[in-house]
CSV table of C-alpha atoms (C1' of nucleotides) in Angstrom, one decimal:
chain,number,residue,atom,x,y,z
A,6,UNK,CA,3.6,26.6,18.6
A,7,UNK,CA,0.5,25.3,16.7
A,8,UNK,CA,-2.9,27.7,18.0
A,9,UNK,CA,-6.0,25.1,18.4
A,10,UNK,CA,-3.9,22.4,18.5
A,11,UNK,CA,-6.4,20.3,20.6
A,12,UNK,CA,-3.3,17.8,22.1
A,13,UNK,CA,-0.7,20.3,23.5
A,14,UNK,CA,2.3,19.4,22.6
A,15,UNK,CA,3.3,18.6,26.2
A,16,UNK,CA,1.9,15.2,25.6
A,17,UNK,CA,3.3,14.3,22.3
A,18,UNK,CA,6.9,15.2,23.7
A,19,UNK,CA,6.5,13.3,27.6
A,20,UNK,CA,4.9,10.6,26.1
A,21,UNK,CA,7.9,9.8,22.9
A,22,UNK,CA,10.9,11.2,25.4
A,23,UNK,CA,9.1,8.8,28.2
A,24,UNK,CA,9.5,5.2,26.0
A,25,UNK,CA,13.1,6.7,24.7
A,26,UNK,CA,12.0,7.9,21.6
A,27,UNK,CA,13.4,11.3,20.0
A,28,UNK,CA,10.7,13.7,19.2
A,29,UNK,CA,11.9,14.8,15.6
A,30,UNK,CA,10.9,17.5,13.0
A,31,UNK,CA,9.4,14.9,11.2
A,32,UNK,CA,7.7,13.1,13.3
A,33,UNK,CA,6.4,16.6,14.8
A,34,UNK,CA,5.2,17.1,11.3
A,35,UNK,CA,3.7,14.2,11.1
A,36,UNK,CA,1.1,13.9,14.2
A,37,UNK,CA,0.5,17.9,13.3
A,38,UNK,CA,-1.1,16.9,10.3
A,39,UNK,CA,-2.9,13.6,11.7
A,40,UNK,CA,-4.4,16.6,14.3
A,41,UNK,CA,-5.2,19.0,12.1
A,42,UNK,CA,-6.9,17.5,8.8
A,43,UNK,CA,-10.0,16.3,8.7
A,44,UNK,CA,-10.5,12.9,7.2
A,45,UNK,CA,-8.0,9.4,7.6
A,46,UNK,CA,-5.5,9.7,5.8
A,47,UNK,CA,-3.1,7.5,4.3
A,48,UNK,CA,0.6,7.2,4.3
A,49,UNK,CA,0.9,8.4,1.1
A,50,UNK,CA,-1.9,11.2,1.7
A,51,UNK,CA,0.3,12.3,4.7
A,52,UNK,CA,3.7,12.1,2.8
A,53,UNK,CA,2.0,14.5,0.2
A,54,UNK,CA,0.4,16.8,2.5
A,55,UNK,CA,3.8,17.1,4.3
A,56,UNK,CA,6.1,17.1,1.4
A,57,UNK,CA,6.1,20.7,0.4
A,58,UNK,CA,7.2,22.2,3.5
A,59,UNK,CA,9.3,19.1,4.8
A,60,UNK,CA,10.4,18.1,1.8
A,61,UNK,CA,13.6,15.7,3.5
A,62,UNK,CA,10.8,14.0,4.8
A,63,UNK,CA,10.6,10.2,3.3
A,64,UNK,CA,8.0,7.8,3.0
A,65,UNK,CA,9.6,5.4,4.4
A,66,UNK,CA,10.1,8.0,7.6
A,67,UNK,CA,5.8,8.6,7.3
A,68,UNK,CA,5.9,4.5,7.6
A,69,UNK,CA,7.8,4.4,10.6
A,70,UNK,CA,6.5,7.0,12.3
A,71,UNK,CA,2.9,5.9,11.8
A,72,UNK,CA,4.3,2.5,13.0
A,73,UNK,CA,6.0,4.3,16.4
A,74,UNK,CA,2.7,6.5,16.7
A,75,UNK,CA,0.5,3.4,16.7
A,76,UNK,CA,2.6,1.1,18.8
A,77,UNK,CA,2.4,4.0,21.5
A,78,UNK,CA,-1.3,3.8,21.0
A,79,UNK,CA,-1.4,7.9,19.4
A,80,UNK,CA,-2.3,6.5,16.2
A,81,UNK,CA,-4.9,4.5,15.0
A,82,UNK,CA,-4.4,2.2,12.3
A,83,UNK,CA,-7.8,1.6,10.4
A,84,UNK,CA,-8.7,-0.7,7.7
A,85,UNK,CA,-11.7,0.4,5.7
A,86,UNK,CA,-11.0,-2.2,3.2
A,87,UNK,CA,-9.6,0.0,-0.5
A,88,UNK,CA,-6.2,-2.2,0.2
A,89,UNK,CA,-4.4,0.9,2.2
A,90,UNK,CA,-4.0,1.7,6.0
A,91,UNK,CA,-5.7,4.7,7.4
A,92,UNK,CA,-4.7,6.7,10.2
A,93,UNK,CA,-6.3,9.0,13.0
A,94,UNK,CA,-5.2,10.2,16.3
A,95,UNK,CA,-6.3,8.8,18.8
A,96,UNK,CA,-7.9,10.6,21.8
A,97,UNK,CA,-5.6,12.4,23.9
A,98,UNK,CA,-5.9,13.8,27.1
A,99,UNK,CA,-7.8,16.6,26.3
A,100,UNK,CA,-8.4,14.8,22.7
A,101,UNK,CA,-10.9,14.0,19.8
A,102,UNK,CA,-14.0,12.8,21.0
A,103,UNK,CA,-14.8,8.8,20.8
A,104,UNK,CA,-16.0,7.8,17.4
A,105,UNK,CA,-16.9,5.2,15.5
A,106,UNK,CA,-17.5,3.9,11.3
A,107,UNK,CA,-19.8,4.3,9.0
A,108,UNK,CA,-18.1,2.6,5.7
A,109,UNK,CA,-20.0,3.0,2.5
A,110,UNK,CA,-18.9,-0.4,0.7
A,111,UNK,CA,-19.9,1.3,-2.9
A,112,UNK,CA,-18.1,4.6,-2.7
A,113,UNK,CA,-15.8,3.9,0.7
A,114,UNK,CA,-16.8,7.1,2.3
A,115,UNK,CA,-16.4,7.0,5.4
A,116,UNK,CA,-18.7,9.0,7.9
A,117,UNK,CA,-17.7,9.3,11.8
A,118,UNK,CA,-20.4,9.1,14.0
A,119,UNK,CA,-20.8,9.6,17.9
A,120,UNK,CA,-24.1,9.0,18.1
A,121,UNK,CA,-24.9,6.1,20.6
A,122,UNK,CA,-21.4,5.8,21.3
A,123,UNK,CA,-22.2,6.2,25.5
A,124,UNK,CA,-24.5,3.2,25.0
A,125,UNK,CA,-21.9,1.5,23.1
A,126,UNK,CA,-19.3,2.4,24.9
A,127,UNK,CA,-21.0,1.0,28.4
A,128,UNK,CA,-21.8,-2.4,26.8
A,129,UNK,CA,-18.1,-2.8,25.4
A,130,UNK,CA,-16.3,-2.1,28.5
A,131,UNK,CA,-19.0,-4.7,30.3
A,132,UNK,CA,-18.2,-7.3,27.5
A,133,UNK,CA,-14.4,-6.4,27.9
A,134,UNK,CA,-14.5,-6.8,31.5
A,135,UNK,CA,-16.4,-10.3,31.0
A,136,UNK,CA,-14.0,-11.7,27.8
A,137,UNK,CA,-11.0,-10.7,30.2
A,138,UNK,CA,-11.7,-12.8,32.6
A,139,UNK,CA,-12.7,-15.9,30.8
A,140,UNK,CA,-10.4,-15.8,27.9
A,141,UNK,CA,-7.5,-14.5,30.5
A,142,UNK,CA,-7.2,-11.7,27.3
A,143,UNK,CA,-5.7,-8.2,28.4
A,144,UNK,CA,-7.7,-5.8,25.5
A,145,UNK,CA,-6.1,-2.7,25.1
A,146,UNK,CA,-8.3,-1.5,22.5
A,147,UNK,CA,-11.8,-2.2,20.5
A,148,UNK,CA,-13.1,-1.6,16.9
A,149,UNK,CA,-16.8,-1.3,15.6
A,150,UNK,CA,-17.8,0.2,12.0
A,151,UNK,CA,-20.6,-0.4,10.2
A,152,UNK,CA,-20.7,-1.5,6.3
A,153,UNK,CA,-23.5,-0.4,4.0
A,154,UNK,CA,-24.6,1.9,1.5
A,155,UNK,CA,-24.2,5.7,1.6
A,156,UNK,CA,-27.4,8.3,1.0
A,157,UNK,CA,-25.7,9.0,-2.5
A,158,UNK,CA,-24.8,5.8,-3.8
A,159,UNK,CA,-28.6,4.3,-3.0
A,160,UNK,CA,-29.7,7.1,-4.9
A,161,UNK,CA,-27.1,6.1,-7.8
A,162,UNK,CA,-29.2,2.3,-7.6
B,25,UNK,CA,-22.2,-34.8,-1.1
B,26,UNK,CA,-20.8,-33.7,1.6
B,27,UNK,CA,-21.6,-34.7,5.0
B,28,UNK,CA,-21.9,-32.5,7.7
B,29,UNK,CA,-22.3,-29.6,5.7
B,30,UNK,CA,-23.8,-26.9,7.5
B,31,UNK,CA,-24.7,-24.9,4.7
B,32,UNK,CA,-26.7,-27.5,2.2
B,33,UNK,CA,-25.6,-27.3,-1.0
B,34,UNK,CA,-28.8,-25.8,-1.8
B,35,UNK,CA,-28.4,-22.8,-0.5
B,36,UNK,CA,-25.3,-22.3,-2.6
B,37,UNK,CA,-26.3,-23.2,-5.5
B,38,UNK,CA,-29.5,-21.0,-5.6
B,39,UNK,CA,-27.4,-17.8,-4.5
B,40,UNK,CA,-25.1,-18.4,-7.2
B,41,UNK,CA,-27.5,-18.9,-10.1
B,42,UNK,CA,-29.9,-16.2,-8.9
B,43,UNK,CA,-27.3,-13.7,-9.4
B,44,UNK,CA,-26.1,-15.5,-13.0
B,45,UNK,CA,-23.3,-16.6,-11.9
B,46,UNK,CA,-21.7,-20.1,-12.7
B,47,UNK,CA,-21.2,-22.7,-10.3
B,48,UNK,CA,-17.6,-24.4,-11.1
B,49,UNK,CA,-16.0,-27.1,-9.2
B,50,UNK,CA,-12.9,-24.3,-8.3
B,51,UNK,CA,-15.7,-22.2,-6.4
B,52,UNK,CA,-17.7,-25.4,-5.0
B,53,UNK,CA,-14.3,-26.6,-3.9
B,54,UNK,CA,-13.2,-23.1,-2.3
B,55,UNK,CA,-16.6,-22.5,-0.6
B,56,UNK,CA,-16.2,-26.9,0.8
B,57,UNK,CA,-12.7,-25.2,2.7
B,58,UNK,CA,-13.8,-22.3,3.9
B,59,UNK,CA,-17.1,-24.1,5.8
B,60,UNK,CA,-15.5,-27.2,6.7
B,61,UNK,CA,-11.9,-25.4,8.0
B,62,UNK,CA,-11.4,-24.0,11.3
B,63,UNK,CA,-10.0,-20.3,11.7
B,64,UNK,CA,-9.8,-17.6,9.5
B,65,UNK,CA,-7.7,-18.4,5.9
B,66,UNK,CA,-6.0,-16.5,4.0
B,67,UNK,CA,-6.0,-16.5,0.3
B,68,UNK,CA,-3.0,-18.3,0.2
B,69,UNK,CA,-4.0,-20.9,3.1
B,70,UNK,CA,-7.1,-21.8,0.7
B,71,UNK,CA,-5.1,-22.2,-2.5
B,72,UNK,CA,-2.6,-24.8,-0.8
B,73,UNK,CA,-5.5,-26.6,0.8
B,74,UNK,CA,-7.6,-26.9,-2.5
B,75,UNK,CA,-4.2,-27.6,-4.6
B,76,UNK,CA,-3.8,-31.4,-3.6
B,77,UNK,CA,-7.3,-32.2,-4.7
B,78,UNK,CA,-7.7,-29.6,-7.6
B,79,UNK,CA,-4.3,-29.1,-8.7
B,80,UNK,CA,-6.0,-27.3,-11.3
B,81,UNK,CA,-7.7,-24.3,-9.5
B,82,UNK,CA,-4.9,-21.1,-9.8
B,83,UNK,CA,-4.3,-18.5,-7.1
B,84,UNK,CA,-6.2,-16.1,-9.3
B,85,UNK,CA,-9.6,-18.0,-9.7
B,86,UNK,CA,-9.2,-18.1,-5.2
B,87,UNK,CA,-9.1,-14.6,-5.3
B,88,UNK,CA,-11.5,-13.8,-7.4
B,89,UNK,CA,-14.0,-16.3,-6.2
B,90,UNK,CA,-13.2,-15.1,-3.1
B,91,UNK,CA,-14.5,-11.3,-4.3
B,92,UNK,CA,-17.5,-12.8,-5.4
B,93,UNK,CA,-18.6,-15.0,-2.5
B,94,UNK,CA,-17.7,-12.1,-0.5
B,95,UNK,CA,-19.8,-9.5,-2.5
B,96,UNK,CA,-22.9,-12.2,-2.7
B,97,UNK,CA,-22.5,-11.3,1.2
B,98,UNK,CA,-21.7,-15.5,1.5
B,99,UNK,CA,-18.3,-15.0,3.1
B,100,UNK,CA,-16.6,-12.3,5.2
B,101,UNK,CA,-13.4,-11.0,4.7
B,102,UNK,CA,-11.6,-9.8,7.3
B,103,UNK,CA,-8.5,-7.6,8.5
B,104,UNK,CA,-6.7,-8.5,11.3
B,105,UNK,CA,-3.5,-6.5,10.8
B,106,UNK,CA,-1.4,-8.9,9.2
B,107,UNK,CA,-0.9,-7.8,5.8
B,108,UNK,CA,-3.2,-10.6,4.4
B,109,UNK,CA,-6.9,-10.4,4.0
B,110,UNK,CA,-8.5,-13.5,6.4
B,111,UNK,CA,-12.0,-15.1,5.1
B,112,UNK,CA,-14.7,-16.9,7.1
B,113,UNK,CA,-18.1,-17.9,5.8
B,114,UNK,CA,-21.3,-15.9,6.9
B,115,UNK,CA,-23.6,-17.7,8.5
B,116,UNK,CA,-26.3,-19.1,6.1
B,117,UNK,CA,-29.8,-20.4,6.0
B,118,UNK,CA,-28.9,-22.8,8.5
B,119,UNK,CA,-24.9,-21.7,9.0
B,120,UNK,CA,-22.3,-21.0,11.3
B,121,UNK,CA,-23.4,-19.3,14.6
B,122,UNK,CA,-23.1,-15.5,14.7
B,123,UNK,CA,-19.3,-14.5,16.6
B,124,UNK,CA,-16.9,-11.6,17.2
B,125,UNK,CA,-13.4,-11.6,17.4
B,126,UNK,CA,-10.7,-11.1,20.3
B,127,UNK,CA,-7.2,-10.4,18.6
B,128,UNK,CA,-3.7,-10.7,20.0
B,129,UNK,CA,-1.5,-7.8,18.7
B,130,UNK,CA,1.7,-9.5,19.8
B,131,UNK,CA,1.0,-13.1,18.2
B,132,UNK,CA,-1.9,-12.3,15.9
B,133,UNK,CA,-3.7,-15.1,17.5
B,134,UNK,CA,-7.5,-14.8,17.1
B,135,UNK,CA,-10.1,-15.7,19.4
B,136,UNK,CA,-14.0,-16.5,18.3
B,137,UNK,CA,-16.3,-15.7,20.8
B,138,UNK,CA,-19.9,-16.1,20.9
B,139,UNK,CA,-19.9,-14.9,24.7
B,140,UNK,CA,-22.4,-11.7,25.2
B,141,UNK,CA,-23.2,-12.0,21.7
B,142,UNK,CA,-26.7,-11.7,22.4
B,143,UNK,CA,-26.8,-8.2,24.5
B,144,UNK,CA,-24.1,-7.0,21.6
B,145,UNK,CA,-26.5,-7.8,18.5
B,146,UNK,CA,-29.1,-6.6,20.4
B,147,UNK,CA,-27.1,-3.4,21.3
B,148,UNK,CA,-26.4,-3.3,17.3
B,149,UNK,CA,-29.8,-3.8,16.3
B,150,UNK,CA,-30.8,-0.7,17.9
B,151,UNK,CA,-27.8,1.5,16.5
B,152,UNK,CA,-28.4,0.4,13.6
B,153,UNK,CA,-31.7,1.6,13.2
B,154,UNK,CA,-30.5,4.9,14.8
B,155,UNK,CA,-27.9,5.3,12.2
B,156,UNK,CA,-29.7,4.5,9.3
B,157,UNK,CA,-32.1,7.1,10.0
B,158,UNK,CA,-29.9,10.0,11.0
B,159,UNK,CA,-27.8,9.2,8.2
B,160,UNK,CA,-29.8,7.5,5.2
B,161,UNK,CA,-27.4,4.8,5.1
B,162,UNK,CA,-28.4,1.0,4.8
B,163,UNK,CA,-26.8,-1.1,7.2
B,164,UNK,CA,-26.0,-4.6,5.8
B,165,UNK,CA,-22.9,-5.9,8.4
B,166,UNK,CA,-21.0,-4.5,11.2
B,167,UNK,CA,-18.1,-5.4,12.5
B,168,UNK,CA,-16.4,-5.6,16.4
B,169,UNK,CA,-12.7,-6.4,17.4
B,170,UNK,CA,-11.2,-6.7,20.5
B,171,UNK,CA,-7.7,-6.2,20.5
B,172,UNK,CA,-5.3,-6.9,23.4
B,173,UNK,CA,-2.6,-9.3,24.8
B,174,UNK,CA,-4.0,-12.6,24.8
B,175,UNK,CA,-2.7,-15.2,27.9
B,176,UNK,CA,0.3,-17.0,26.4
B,177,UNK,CA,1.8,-13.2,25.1
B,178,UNK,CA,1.1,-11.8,28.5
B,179,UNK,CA,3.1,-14.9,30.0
B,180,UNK,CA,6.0,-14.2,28.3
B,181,UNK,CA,6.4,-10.8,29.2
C,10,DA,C1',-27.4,-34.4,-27.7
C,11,DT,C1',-25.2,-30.3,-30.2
C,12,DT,C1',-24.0,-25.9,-30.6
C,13,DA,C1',-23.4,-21.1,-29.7
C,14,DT,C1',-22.2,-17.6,-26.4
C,15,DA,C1',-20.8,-15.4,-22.6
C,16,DA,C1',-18.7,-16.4,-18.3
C,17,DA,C1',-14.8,-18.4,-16.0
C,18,DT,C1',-10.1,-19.9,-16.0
C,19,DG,C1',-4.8,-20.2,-15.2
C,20,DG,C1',-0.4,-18.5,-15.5
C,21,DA,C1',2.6,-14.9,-16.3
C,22,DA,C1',3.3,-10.2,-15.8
C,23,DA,C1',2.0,-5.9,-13.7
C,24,DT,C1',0.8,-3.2,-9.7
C,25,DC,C1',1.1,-1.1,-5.6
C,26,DA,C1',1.5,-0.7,-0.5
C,27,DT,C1',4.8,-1.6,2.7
C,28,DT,C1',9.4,-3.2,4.5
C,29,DT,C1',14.2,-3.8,4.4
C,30,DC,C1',19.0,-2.3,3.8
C,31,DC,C1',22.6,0.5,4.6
C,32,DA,C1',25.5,4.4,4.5
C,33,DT,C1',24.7,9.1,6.4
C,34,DT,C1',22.9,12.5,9.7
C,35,DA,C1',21.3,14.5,14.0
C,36,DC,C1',19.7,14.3,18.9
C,37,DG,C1',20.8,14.8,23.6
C,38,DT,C1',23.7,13.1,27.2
C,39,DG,C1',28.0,13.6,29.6
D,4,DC,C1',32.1,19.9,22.2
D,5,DA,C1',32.4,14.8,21.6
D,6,DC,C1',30.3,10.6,21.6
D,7,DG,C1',26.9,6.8,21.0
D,8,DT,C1',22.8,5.6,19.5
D,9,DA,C1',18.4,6.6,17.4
D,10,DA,C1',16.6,8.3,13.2
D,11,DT,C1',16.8,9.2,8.4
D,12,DG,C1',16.1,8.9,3.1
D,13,DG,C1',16.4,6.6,-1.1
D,14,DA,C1',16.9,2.6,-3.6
D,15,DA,C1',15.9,-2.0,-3.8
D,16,DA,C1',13.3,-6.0,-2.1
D,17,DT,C1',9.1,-8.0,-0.8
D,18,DG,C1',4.6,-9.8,-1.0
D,19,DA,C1',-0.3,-9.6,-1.5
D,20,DT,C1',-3.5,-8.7,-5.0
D,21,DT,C1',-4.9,-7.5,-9.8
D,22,DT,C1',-4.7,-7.3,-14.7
D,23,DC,C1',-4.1,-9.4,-19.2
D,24,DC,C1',-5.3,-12.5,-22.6
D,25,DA,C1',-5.7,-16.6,-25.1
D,26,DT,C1',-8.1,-20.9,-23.9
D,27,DT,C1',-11.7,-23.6,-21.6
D,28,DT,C1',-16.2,-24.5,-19.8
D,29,DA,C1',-21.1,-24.0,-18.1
D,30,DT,C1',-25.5,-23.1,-19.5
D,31,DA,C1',-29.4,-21.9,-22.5
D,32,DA,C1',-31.3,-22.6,-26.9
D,33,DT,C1',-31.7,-25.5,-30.7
DNA sequence: ATTATAAATGGAAATCATTTCCATTACGTG
DNA sequence: CACGTAATGGAAATGATTTCCATTTATAAT
């Protein structure tokens, strides 16, 4: 039982068994590391991170797990535009605060912030509400980030 | 010279040269597509479009011109889950009006809207100028997405 | 106009993330 | 404990994008 796991695993497990899903070792490994490291990690990063103490666990499992993660709406898929997929948990219950995207488009570092994000927040669910009705679209979900250039790389000219 | 052109060749024409680079007929005709086609084109989607006309102009020289229009800040490219990069022209001098974008996860169907555009930029604006400060990052773009079930999906259940 | 030069090109081959296939394994119900 | 189905891993396939390189072309200087 993971201490400081900030999702308890009573959610992970109700919400896979609920949609018929089987809540393996691997994909237990999986969403453990998604909730523990820092950062948004890639497939790849996550098959690495995971591979030396599951090492029977496949890429091809990290794929379809992220996919089954995401589809449940645990996962977030991100795009930050360096040709992979990123992923980060999404907030649970009792989960990681709301954030939002900072992308530097010189160095792709990414910085989370949450400043603003009630203000933001408030005028996406009132333009949600609004684009619901007219365009008769259920949204499930929104997406903001931010391109520029980082502190660093401006200094870099 | 084409008619209708929201953009004026002009305009073009001086970006390209002010940041030494050439102006071919491969990128003239790439850059006609993009603001004279509706939706959101893939790299692909342009290439087979251009081919008839300039049988000439290779996948590669749409992909690359693609890179540069896109890091002369001309055109946008854009994610939308797919597996293909989508491009739409920024809006210019006198271009295309500013939009968002409302996309259907089970059909990947894509909405422009330009409704409560003007309380979101506005919103933007102001976070913007937040974020830059707190973080020493210059703000060049941002980017919002919707995603949801759009009205044909939700029909069929 | 002519030429020199660096930028731009196309087509084939390489790359790399992601998906598909399929025979094997393991979960959880009965 | 046995069964049926979901889940798995590893290799092979896929598909978008990039790289390579010899050739062509736009532009500035003559």
């Amino acid at each position: 039982m993971p201490k400081g796991n900030c999702h308890g695993q009573g959610w992970w497990h109700g919400k896979f068994r609920g949609c018929g899903y089987r809540l393996t070792a691997g994909r237990e490994a999986i969403l453990d590391i998604l909730s523990h490291e820092e950062g948004h990690l890639s497939a790849d990063d996550i098959y690495i991170k995971i591979h030396p103490k599951y090492p029977s666990v496949g890429l091809t499992t990290v794929y379809r797990t992220l996919d089954v993660l995401s589809s449940l709406g645990m996962v977030y898929k991100l795009d930050f535009g360096d040709g992979r997929s990123r992923y980060e948990v999404a907030e649970g219950p009792k989960g990681a605060h709301h954030h939002h995207h900072l992308v530097c488009t010189r160095c792709n570092r990414i910085i989370d912030y949450t400043d603003f994000i009630d203000d933001e927040v408030e005028l996406l669910n009132r333009t949600e509400k609004g684009l619901e009705k007219k365009y008769k679209f259920k949204i499930t979900n929104h997406l903001i980030q931010f391109y520029g250039v980082c502190e660093e790389c401006s200094g870099k000219a």
